[in-house]
Every structure is written in C-alpha cells, then in structure tokens.
C-alpha cells in the first residue's frame, strides 16, 4: 500500500515537472513573442511601411503609363489599316463597300474610318487627300502631311458639308477647289501654311483659316459678302491688315486677333446713313493683338450688341 502511494505520488510529481516548462513557455515566451510580433507589425504598417511604399509606388507607377501609351500607339499604327470598318452608307461606284482605292492600294475605308457619311483620316501621315466615297458628307484629315489641295481632290462631291484639314502642311489650295460643292458649309484649314484663302461658296456657315500666312492680298475682294448663312469667321494669327468687309448680317463671331490691322472705318460694321440699323448677330469680335486703337472710331460700334475686344487706349 505504501509503495503504491509512493508510486502514485511519484507519477504526480513527474507529470507536474514534465508539464510545467511547456506551460510556462506557452504563457511567457509564446505570448511575449506574439505580442512583440504584433507590435512590430503595427509599427511597420503605421510608420515604416507607408513611407517606404510611397517612393516605390511613384517609381513603378509613373513610367508605366508612358510605356503602355507607347505600346498602344505602335499597335494602333500597325493595325489601323487592317481594322474592320463600318460600311459607308450607299457608297456607289467600283468601291461598293470600302470606297475607292487610295494610292497605297487600299480602299479608302480600310485606310480611314468611314462611319455613315463621315470619313475620318486623322493622323495617318497622308501626303494628299485620298479619293473619297461619293456620299461623303464630312471629311476629316487632321494631323497629316498634306501639302497641296487640287480641284480634283473634291470634284463632284455633291454631298460634302464639312472639310477639316487642321494641322497639315498645306501651302496652296487651287482657287476653285471648293466652288463646285453645292452643300459645303464648313471649311477648317487652320494650322497650315496657306497665303491665299481660296474662293468659298455662298453656302458657308463656318470658315476657320487661323494660324496661316494669309496677308493683305490673301483674301478675295468682298469674299464673304454673299455668304448669307455665315456664322463664324476665324482668321486668328495671320497677317491680315484690314477687316474683310462687307460682312454678312448673319455673322456671329469674327476672330481677327493677332493680325496686322491698323485701321477701322466707322462704317465697317454699322451703317452711318441708317441709325436704326442694328447688327444683332455679331456679338463676338476679337481684335486684340492688332496695332489698332479702337477708341479712335467711337461711332463704329453703335449698331453692335457688344464692343469689340481689343485696345481701347
Ligand atoms: C487712342 O485714341 C484716343 C482717341 O483718339 C486717344 O485719346 C489716345 O491717345 C489713343 N491712344 C494711343 C495709345 O494712341
């Protein structure tokens, strides 16, 4: 019996001795380790890491969009001639679906994008106007390398309403190029090297020949007189040295800033023989950046809804 009790006691002591270090380790070291780790983690996130992360992010993120954009551009350049295109509405003739062939051997609607009556040929390094589907109403060839416009470029384009040749290298436009186009309303030839504004039909509503080299002899006499629907005439940044009168009553905006206009007559805009005459539409005249003193002709603005913008000194 005694021996049995000793054995039981011995077993109990053994159990306690064996269990106690594990227990204490768990409680003390494990929990301490854990707490410390947690604290470190918190420190890293709250103070250390965000600061370290920021420079990393900027280093990696800023160059990335550029690379992506470059890749995209290259892809687009390579793919653009083969992109599937919408079929131009009822384009007749030989190029039934894709329009007539260009000099590069591709139908125009594979080279450019044809949508309804609109033909978009922007930024394609074109040296000349491509042959267009007969039903083209709006033609865009911005940011190309076109140097010259010939009458044959738009011959018989009876539905053409708008031509936008912004930012090319055009130095000459054959004078009667646009005269045979019965529906033409908008011609945008800004940012080129034109010294002569070509003749334009009476159907015009918008003419933008800003940023060219149009000088004193560059505009036909009474060029805009019969354009009874003309709303916008933009000749900013040229070398024009007079206001191209007479201006149609329909005109809303006349932009002539940064030219070489030195003089204005009292009847440039108004009618001195008829003080009841009011030119209601013309509310936006820009003459700033010209060597003209608008204070010298106080009677010149009495028929206008607003005084022109320019030097009143
Ligand atoms: C502009 O014209 C007004 C009126 O004739 C004149 O008083 C003024 O001195 C002129 N200003 C300049 C800078 O020539």
mmCIF file of C-alpha atoms and ligand atoms in Angstrom:
data_model
loop_
_atom_site.group_PDB
_atom_site.id
_atom_site.type_symbol
_atom_site.label_atom_id
_atom_site.label_comp_id
_atom_site.label_asym_id
_atom_site.label_seq_id
_atom_site.Cartn_x
_atom_site.Cartn_y
_atom_site.Cartn_z
ATOM 1 C CA UNK A 1 0.000 0.000 0.000
ATOM 2 C CA UNK A 2 2.759 2.383 0.929
ATOM 3 C CA UNK A 3 4.680 1.533 -2.185
ATOM 4 C CA UNK A 4 1.573 2.105 -4.226
ATOM 5 C CA UNK A 5 1.065 5.542 -2.709
ATOM 6 C CA UNK A 6 4.674 6.430 -3.437
ATOM 7 C CA UNK A 7 4.238 5.360 -6.980
ATOM 8 C CA UNK A 8 1.124 7.498 -7.371
ATOM 9 C CA UNK A 9 2.899 10.450 -5.783
ATOM 10 C CA UNK A 10 5.950 9.834 -7.953
ATOM 11 C CA UNK A 11 3.804 9.807 -11.079
ATOM 12 C CA UNK A 12 2.086 13.036 -10.000
ATOM 13 C CA UNK A 13 5.441 14.755 -9.443
ATOM 14 C CA UNK A 14 6.678 13.540 -12.818
ATOM 15 C CA UNK A 15 3.573 14.871 -14.532
ATOM 16 C CA UNK A 16 3.919 18.291 -12.931
ATOM 17 C CA UNK A 17 7.628 18.533 -13.759
ATOM 18 C CA UNK A 18 7.043 17.447 -17.321
ATOM 19 C CA UNK A 19 4.098 19.760 -17.818
ATOM 20 C CA UNK A 20 5.363 22.907 -16.116
ATOM 21 C CA UNK A 21 8.086 24.060 -18.580
ATOM 22 C CA UNK A 22 5.778 23.631 -21.544
ATOM 23 C CA UNK A 23 3.097 25.549 -19.699
ATOM 24 C CA UNK A 24 5.391 28.359 -18.697
ATOM 25 C CA UNK A 25 6.879 28.544 -22.188
ATOM 26 C CA UNK A 26 3.468 28.803 -23.698
ATOM 27 C CA UNK A 27 2.387 31.504 -21.333
ATOM 28 C CA UNK A 28 5.548 33.530 -21.143
ATOM 29 C CA UNK A 29 7.610 33.098 -24.260
ATOM 30 C CA UNK A 30 4.883 32.333 -26.759
ATOM 31 C CA UNK A 31 2.637 35.154 -25.723
ATOM 32 C CA UNK A 32 5.577 37.528 -25.423
ATOM 33 C CA UNK A 33 6.774 36.583 -28.880
ATOM 34 C CA UNK A 34 3.345 37.014 -30.235
ATOM 35 C CA UNK A 35 2.867 40.415 -28.643
ATOM 36 C CA UNK A 36 6.231 41.582 -29.891
ATOM 37 C CA UNK A 37 5.492 40.405 -33.383
ATOM 38 C CA UNK A 38 2.165 42.156 -33.317
ATOM 39 C CA UNK A 39 3.786 45.342 -32.140
ATOM 40 C CA UNK A 40 6.394 45.136 -34.856
ATOM 41 C CA UNK A 41 3.765 44.524 -37.436
ATOM 42 C CA UNK A 42 1.814 47.510 -36.239
ATOM 43 C CA UNK A 43 4.908 49.684 -36.270
ATOM 44 C CA UNK A 44 5.731 48.635 -39.774
ATOM 45 C CA UNK A 45 2.342 49.421 -41.125
ATOM 46 C CA UNK A 46 1.758 52.617 -39.231
ATOM 47 C CA UNK A 47 5.135 54.275 -39.541
ATOM 48 C CA UNK A 48 7.672 52.309 -41.514
ATOM 49 C CA UNK A 49 5.946 50.777 -44.433
ATOM 50 C CA UNK A 50 3.765 53.553 -45.771
ATOM 51 C CA UNK A 51 6.808 55.779 -46.060
ATOM 52 C CA UNK A 52 8.752 53.032 -47.763
ATOM 53 C CA UNK A 53 5.849 52.268 -50.021
ATOM 54 C CA UNK A 54 5.331 55.754 -51.392
ATOM 55 C CA UNK A 55 8.633 56.136 -53.227
ATOM 56 C CA UNK A 56 8.226 52.601 -54.505
ATOM 57 C CA UNK A 57 4.848 53.368 -55.912
ATOM 58 C CA UNK A 58 5.963 56.517 -57.684
ATOM 59 C CA UNK A 59 8.996 54.775 -59.084
ATOM 60 C CA UNK A 60 6.959 51.995 -60.522
ATOM 61 C CA UNK A 61 3.789 53.770 -61.470
ATOM 62 C CA UNK A 62 4.996 56.883 -63.290
ATOM 63 C CA UNK A 63 6.903 55.245 -66.114
ATOM 64 C CA UNK A 64 4.210 52.651 -66.569
ATOM 65 C CA UNK A 65 1.519 54.721 -68.317
ATOM 66 C CA UNK A 66 4.088 56.037 -70.791
ATOM 67 C CA UNK A 67 5.157 52.567 -71.726
ATOM 68 C CA UNK A 68 1.563 51.481 -72.068
ATOM 69 C CA UNK A 69 0.727 54.518 -74.207
ATOM 70 C CA UNK A 70 3.697 53.888 -76.492
ATOM 71 C CA UNK A 71 2.768 50.290 -76.939
ATOM 72 C CA UNK A 72 -0.772 51.256 -77.683
ATOM 73 C CA UNK A 73 0.284 53.812 -80.283
ATOM 74 C CA UNK A 74 2.514 51.323 -82.022
ATOM 75 C CA UNK A 75 -0.234 48.787 -82.025
ATOM 76 C CA UNK A 76 -2.681 51.254 -83.426
ATOM 77 C CA UNK A 77 -0.291 52.372 -86.120
ATOM 78 C CA UNK A 78 0.333 48.847 -87.179
ATOM 79 C CA UNK A 79 -3.233 47.774 -87.002
ATOM 80 C CA UNK A 80 -5.095 50.790 -88.296
ATOM 81 C CA UNK A 81 -5.036 49.853 -91.996
ATOM 82 C CA UNK A 82 -6.482 46.436 -91.182
ATOM 83 C CA UNK A 83 -9.102 47.485 -88.655
ATOM 84 C CA UNK A 84 -12.599 46.336 -89.555
ATOM 85 C CA UNK A 85 -14.514 49.356 -90.753
ATOM 86 C CA UNK A 86 -18.124 50.312 -90.831
ATOM 87 C CA UNK A 87 -19.572 50.314 -94.288
ATOM 88 C CA UNK A 88 -20.251 53.774 -95.729
ATOM 89 C CA UNK A 89 -23.906 54.308 -96.463
ATOM 90 C CA UNK A 90 -24.726 53.593 -100.064
ATOM 91 C CA UNK A 91 -21.271 54.310 -101.444
ATOM 92 C CA UNK A 92 -21.747 53.589 -105.096
ATOM 93 C CA UNK A 93 -19.301 53.013 -107.909
ATOM 94 C CA UNK A 94 -16.493 50.492 -108.003
ATOM 95 C CA UNK A 95 -15.638 50.511 -104.299
ATOM 96 C CA UNK A 96 -19.113 49.436 -103.309
ATOM 97 C CA UNK A 97 -18.354 48.646 -99.683
ATOM 98 C CA UNK A 98 -14.983 50.138 -98.871
ATOM 99 C CA UNK A 99 -14.858 53.168 -101.122
ATOM 100 C CA UNK A 100 -12.416 53.867 -103.954
ATOM 101 C CA UNK A 101 -8.800 52.687 -103.741
ATOM 102 C CA UNK A 102 -6.153 55.053 -102.404
ATOM 103 C CA UNK A 103 -2.699 55.426 -103.899
ATOM 104 C CA UNK A 104 -1.481 52.977 -101.271
ATOM 105 C CA UNK A 105 -3.684 50.326 -102.920
ATOM 106 C CA UNK A 106 -6.105 50.092 -100.009
ATOM 107 C CA UNK A 107 -9.750 51.076 -100.305
ATOM 108 C CA UNK A 108 -10.216 54.421 -98.510
ATOM 109 C CA UNK A 109 -12.495 52.905 -95.857
ATOM 110 C CA UNK A 110 -9.796 50.434 -94.848
ATOM 111 C CA UNK A 111 -7.159 53.159 -94.611
ATOM 112 C CA UNK A 112 -9.524 55.632 -92.948
ATOM 113 C CA UNK A 113 -12.626 55.087 -90.828
ATOM 114 C CA UNK A 114 -15.942 55.514 -92.607
ATOM 115 C CA UNK A 115 -18.999 55.972 -90.403
ATOM 116 C CA UNK A 116 -22.231 56.908 -92.075
ATOM 117 C CA UNK A 117 -21.303 59.804 -94.314
ATOM 118 C CA UNK A 118 -18.204 60.713 -92.289
ATOM 119 C CA UNK A 119 -14.693 59.730 -93.342
ATOM 120 C CA UNK A 120 -12.030 60.032 -90.635
ATOM 121 C CA UNK A 121 -8.429 60.057 -91.891
ATOM 122 C CA UNK A 122 -6.781 61.813 -88.935
ATOM 123 C CA UNK A 123 -3.109 61.240 -88.176
ATOM 124 C CA UNK A 124 -2.286 58.769 -90.954
ATOM 125 C CA UNK A 125 0.787 60.506 -92.428
ATOM 126 C CA UNK A 126 -1.179 61.202 -95.628
ATOM 127 C CA UNK A 127 0.568 63.332 -98.274
ATOM 128 C CA UNK A 128 -2.595 64.031 -100.198
ATOM 129 C CA UNK A 129 -6.369 63.829 -99.936
ATOM 130 C CA UNK A 130 -7.453 60.229 -100.620
ATOM 131 C CA UNK A 131 -10.216 59.547 -103.151
ATOM 132 C CA UNK A 132 -13.464 59.686 -101.183
ATOM 133 C CA UNK A 133 -16.729 57.738 -101.423
ATOM 134 C CA UNK A 134 -19.258 59.754 -103.427
ATOM 135 C CA UNK A 135 -21.643 60.035 -100.480
ATOM 136 C CA UNK A 136 -19.141 61.554 -98.054
ATOM 137 C CA UNK A 137 -20.720 64.391 -96.056
ATOM 138 C CA UNK A 138 -17.968 65.053 -93.503
ATOM 139 C CA UNK A 139 -14.274 64.624 -94.261
ATOM 140 C CA UNK A 140 -11.587 64.793 -91.566
ATOM 141 C CA UNK A 141 -7.872 64.608 -92.360
ATOM 142 C CA UNK A 142 -6.352 66.402 -89.372
ATOM 143 C CA UNK A 143 -2.698 65.968 -88.399
ATOM 144 C CA UNK A 144 -1.379 64.659 -91.700
ATOM 145 C CA UNK A 145 1.319 65.826 -94.123
ATOM 146 C CA UNK A 146 -0.844 67.093 -96.960
ATOM 147 C CA UNK A 147 0.981 69.883 -98.817
ATOM 148 C CA UNK A 148 -1.358 70.769 -101.669
ATOM 149 C CA UNK A 149 -5.084 70.694 -102.420
ATOM 150 C CA UNK A 150 -6.214 70.349 -106.035
ATOM 151 C CA UNK A 151 -9.635 70.918 -107.539
ATOM 152 C CA UNK A 152 -9.768 67.228 -108.471
ATOM 153 C CA UNK A 153 -9.492 66.214 -104.786
ATOM 154 C CA UNK A 154 -13.133 67.122 -104.149
ATOM 155 C CA UNK A 155 -14.554 67.045 -107.682
ATOM 156 C CA UNK A 156 -18.252 66.079 -107.817
ATOM 157 C CA UNK A 157 -18.519 65.593 -104.070
ATOM 158 C CA UNK A 158 -22.086 66.821 -104.131
ATOM 159 C CA UNK A 159 -22.943 65.896 -100.543
ATOM 160 C CA UNK A 160 -19.847 67.187 -98.844
ATOM 161 C CA UNK A 161 -20.770 69.531 -95.975
ATOM 162 C CA UNK A 162 -17.599 69.730 -93.937
ATOM 163 C CA UNK A 163 -13.882 69.543 -94.702
ATOM 164 C CA UNK A 164 -11.421 69.611 -91.806
ATOM 165 C CA UNK A 165 -7.731 69.764 -92.776
ATOM 166 C CA UNK A 166 -6.412 71.154 -89.470
ATOM 167 C CA UNK A 167 -2.662 70.868 -88.888
ATOM 168 C CA UNK A 168 -1.267 69.752 -92.219
ATOM 169 C CA UNK A 169 1.489 71.310 -94.317
ATOM 170 C CA UNK A 170 -0.711 72.869 -96.977
ATOM 171 C CA UNK A 171 0.908 75.726 -98.857
ATOM 172 C CA UNK A 172 -1.525 76.018 -101.754
ATOM 173 C CA UNK A 173 -5.165 75.325 -102.489
ATOM 174 C CA UNK A 174 -6.256 75.544 -106.103
ATOM 175 C CA UNK A 175 -8.591 78.536 -106.070
ATOM 176 C CA UNK A 176 -11.818 76.983 -107.408
ATOM 177 C CA UNK A 177 -11.434 73.759 -105.385
ATOM 178 C CA UNK A 178 -14.459 74.378 -103.159
ATOM 179 C CA UNK A 179 -16.671 76.340 -105.559
ATOM 180 C CA UNK A 180 -18.382 73.378 -107.182
ATOM 181 C CA UNK A 181 -19.560 71.844 -103.913
ATOM 182 C CA UNK A 182 -23.270 72.653 -103.530
ATOM 183 C CA UNK A 183 -23.661 71.545 -99.896
ATOM 184 C CA UNK A 184 -20.406 72.813 -98.439
ATOM 185 C CA UNK A 185 -20.858 74.607 -95.112
ATOM 186 C CA UNK A 186 -17.680 74.260 -93.058
ATOM 187 C CA UNK A 187 -14.070 74.548 -94.140
ATOM 188 C CA UNK A 188 -11.390 74.255 -91.466
ATOM 189 C CA UNK A 189 -7.880 74.775 -92.755
ATOM 190 C CA UNK A 190 -6.290 76.129 -89.571
ATOM 191 C CA UNK A 191 -2.636 75.465 -88.721
ATOM 192 C CA UNK A 192 -1.286 75.244 -92.266
ATOM 193 C CA UNK A 193 0.926 77.472 -94.438
ATOM 194 C CA UNK A 194 -1.679 78.996 -96.741
ATOM 195 C CA UNK A 195 -1.092 82.521 -98.013
ATOM 196 C CA UNK A 196 -4.243 82.700 -100.158
ATOM 197 C CA UNK A 197 -7.727 81.952 -98.821
ATOM 198 C CA UNK A 198 -9.448 80.027 -101.641
ATOM 199 C CA UNK A 199 -12.817 81.108 -103.033
ATOM 200 C CA UNK A 200 -15.675 79.635 -100.983
ATOM 201 C CA UNK A 201 -19.338 79.102 -101.915
ATOM 202 C CA UNK A 202 -22.239 81.161 -100.542
ATOM 203 C CA UNK A 203 -23.468 78.166 -98.521
ATOM 204 C CA UNK A 204 -20.688 78.536 -95.938
ATOM 205 C CA UNK A 205 -21.515 78.706 -92.211
ATOM 206 C CA UNK A 206 -18.020 78.336 -90.754
ATOM 207 C CA UNK A 207 -14.624 79.309 -92.114
ATOM 208 C CA UNK A 208 -11.555 78.708 -89.978
ATOM 209 C CA UNK A 209 -8.247 79.677 -91.582
ATOM 210 C CA UNK A 210 -6.472 80.638 -88.354
ATOM 211 C CA UNK A 211 -2.717 80.123 -87.921
ATOM 212 C CA UNK A 212 -1.738 80.533 -91.579
ATOM 213 C CA UNK A 213 0.208 83.112 -93.591
ATOM 214 C CA UNK A 214 -2.732 84.968 -95.092
ATOM 215 C CA UNK A 215 -1.658 88.527 -95.796
ATOM 216 C CA UNK A 216 -3.121 91.642 -97.353
ATOM 217 C CA UNK A 217 -3.545 90.079 -100.785
ATOM 218 C CA UNK A 218 -4.634 86.706 -99.451
ATOM 219 C CA UNK A 219 -8.399 87.351 -99.368
ATOM 220 C CA UNK A 220 -10.591 87.903 -102.418
ATOM 221 C CA UNK A 221 -12.360 91.257 -102.637
ATOM 222 C CA UNK A 222 -15.776 91.067 -100.940
ATOM 223 C CA UNK A 223 -15.088 87.397 -100.298
ATOM 224 C CA UNK A 224 -17.760 86.977 -97.599
ATOM 225 C CA UNK A 225 -20.411 89.428 -98.821
ATOM 226 C CA UNK A 226 -22.849 86.895 -100.276
ATOM 227 C CA UNK A 227 -22.457 84.211 -97.617
ATOM 228 C CA UNK A 228 -25.843 84.883 -96.061
ATOM 229 C CA UNK A 229 -25.597 81.916 -93.689
ATOM 230 C CA UNK A 230 -22.069 82.598 -92.461
ATOM 231 C CA UNK A 231 -21.882 82.402 -88.660
ATOM 232 C CA UNK A 232 -18.197 82.006 -87.798
ATOM 233 C CA UNK A 233 -15.208 83.579 -89.483
ATOM 234 C CA UNK A 234 -11.901 82.786 -87.819
ATOM 235 C CA UNK A 235 -8.709 84.316 -89.194
ATOM 236 C CA UNK A 236 -6.675 84.442 -85.980
ATOM 237 C CA UNK A 237 -2.869 84.532 -86.210
ATOM 238 C CA UNK A 238 -2.385 85.615 -89.805
ATOM 239 C CA UNK A 239 -1.038 88.745 -91.428
ATOM 240 C CA UNK A 240 -4.373 90.285 -92.424
ATOM 241 C CA UNK A 241 -4.153 94.107 -92.389
ATOM 242 C CA UNK A 242 -7.809 95.109 -92.862
ATOM 243 C CA UNK A 243 -11.233 93.934 -91.773
ATOM 244 C CA UNK A 244 -12.598 91.997 -94.745
ATOM 245 C CA UNK A 245 -15.797 93.960 -95.394
ATOM 246 C CA UNK A 246 -18.604 93.738 -96.220
ATOM 247 C CA UNK A 247 -19.547 91.151 -93.650
ATOM 248 C CA UNK A 248 -22.908 89.360 -93.940
ATOM 249 C CA UNK A 249 -25.572 90.184 -91.316
ATOM 250 C CA UNK A 250 -25.692 86.536 -90.293
ATOM 251 C CA UNK A 251 -22.174 86.644 -88.818
ATOM 252 C CA UNK A 252 -21.909 85.900 -85.080
ATOM 253 C CA UNK A 253 -18.177 85.611 -84.497
ATOM 254 C CA UNK A 254 -15.314 87.430 -86.161
ATOM 255 C CA UNK A 255 -11.917 86.450 -84.819
ATOM 256 C CA UNK A 256 -9.045 88.553 -86.106
ATOM 257 C CA UNK A 257 -6.766 88.600 -83.088
ATOM 258 C CA UNK A 258 -3.008 88.748 -83.633
ATOM 259 C CA UNK A 259 -3.061 90.136 -87.158
ATOM 260 C CA UNK A 260 -1.813 93.421 -88.539
ATOM 261 C CA UNK A 261 -4.994 95.504 -88.604
ATOM 262 C CA UNK A 262 -4.243 99.195 -88.088
ATOM 263 C CA UNK A 263 -7.428 100.883 -89.222
ATOM 264 C CA UNK A 264 -11.158 100.647 -88.940
ATOM 265 C CA UNK A 265 -13.820 102.781 -90.586
ATOM 266 C CA UNK A 266 -16.921 103.996 -88.819
ATOM 267 C CA UNK A 267 -18.993 102.015 -91.298
ATOM 268 C CA UNK A 268 -17.016 98.790 -91.039
ATOM 269 C CA UNK A 269 -19.780 97.150 -89.005
ATOM 270 C CA UNK A 270 -22.548 99.743 -88.866
ATOM 271 C CA UNK A 271 -24.471 101.879 -91.342
ATOM 272 C CA UNK A 272 -23.924 105.566 -90.701
ATOM 273 C CA UNK A 273 -26.767 106.512 -93.042
ATOM 274 C CA UNK A 274 -29.277 104.468 -91.059
ATOM 275 C CA UNK A 275 -29.043 104.783 -87.301
ATOM 276 C CA UNK A 276 -31.902 102.302 -86.927
ATOM 277 C CA UNK A 277 -29.720 99.605 -88.365
ATOM 278 C CA UNK A 278 -28.751 97.069 -85.721
ATOM 279 C CA UNK A 279 -26.342 94.224 -86.301
ATOM 280 C CA UNK A 280 -27.768 91.914 -83.650
ATOM 281 C CA UNK A 281 -25.958 88.731 -84.534
ATOM 282 C CA UNK A 282 -22.383 89.966 -84.376
ATOM 283 C CA UNK A 283 -21.686 89.610 -80.667
ATOM 284 C CA UNK A 284 -18.130 88.293 -80.705
ATOM 285 C CA UNK A 285 -15.472 90.438 -82.382
ATOM 286 C CA UNK A 286 -11.838 89.828 -81.457
ATOM 287 C CA UNK A 287 -9.319 92.473 -82.490
ATOM 288 C CA UNK A 288 -6.835 92.122 -79.661
ATOM 289 C CA UNK A 289 -3.243 91.735 -80.698
ATOM 290 C CA UNK A 290 -3.579 94.205 -83.581
ATOM 291 C CA UNK A 291 -1.902 97.623 -83.791
ATOM 292 C CA UNK A 292 -5.266 99.382 -83.724
ATOM 293 C CA UNK A 293 -6.707 101.911 -81.265
ATOM 294 C CA UNK A 294 -10.425 101.196 -81.046
ATOM 295 C CA UNK A 295 -11.026 104.497 -79.200
ATOM 296 C CA UNK A 296 -10.446 106.411 -82.416
ATOM 297 C CA UNK A 297 -13.700 105.231 -84.011
ATOM 298 C CA UNK A 298 -16.351 105.540 -81.270
ATOM 299 C CA UNK A 299 -19.199 105.613 -83.819
ATOM 300 C CA UNK A 300 -18.138 102.305 -85.334
ATOM 301 C CA UNK A 301 -19.828 100.158 -82.657
ATOM 302 C CA UNK A 302 -23.223 101.808 -82.164
ATOM 303 C CA UNK A 303 -25.105 99.098 -84.040
ATOM 304 C CA UNK A 304 -23.382 96.210 -82.250
ATOM 305 C CA UNK A 305 -24.639 94.300 -79.205
ATOM 306 C CA UNK A 306 -21.096 94.392 -77.767
ATOM 307 C CA UNK A 307 -17.948 96.449 -78.219
ATOM 308 C CA UNK A 308 -15.140 94.510 -79.924
ATOM 309 C CA UNK A 309 -12.365 93.106 -77.746
ATOM 310 C CA UNK A 310 -9.160 94.998 -78.365
ATOM 311 C CA UNK A 311 -7.151 98.067 -77.377
ATOM 312 C CA UNK A 312 -9.340 100.919 -76.164
ATOM 313 C CA UNK A 313 -6.470 103.100 -75.059
HETATM 314 C C1 LIG B 1 -6.270 106.217 -78.858
HETATM 315 O O1 LIG B 1 -7.243 107.084 -79.382
HETATM 316 C C2 LIG B 1 -7.756 108.031 -78.428
HETATM 317 C C3 LIG B 1 -8.873 108.816 -79.132
HETATM 318 O O2 LIG B 1 -8.448 109.357 -80.341
HETATM 319 C C4 LIG B 1 -6.607 108.926 -77.973
HETATM 320 O O3 LIG B 1 -7.082 109.845 -76.993
HETATM 321 C C5 LIG B 1 -5.500 108.049 -77.373
HETATM 322 O O4 LIG B 1 -4.398 108.833 -77.007
HETATM 323 C C6 LIG B 1 -5.074 106.996 -78.363
HETATM 324 N N1 LIG B 1 -4.131 106.110 -77.714
HETATM 325 C C7 LIG B 1 -2.950 105.797 -78.299
HETATM 326 C C8 LIG B 1 -2.082 104.899 -77.495
HETATM 327 O O5 LIG B 1 -2.606 106.213 -79.372
#
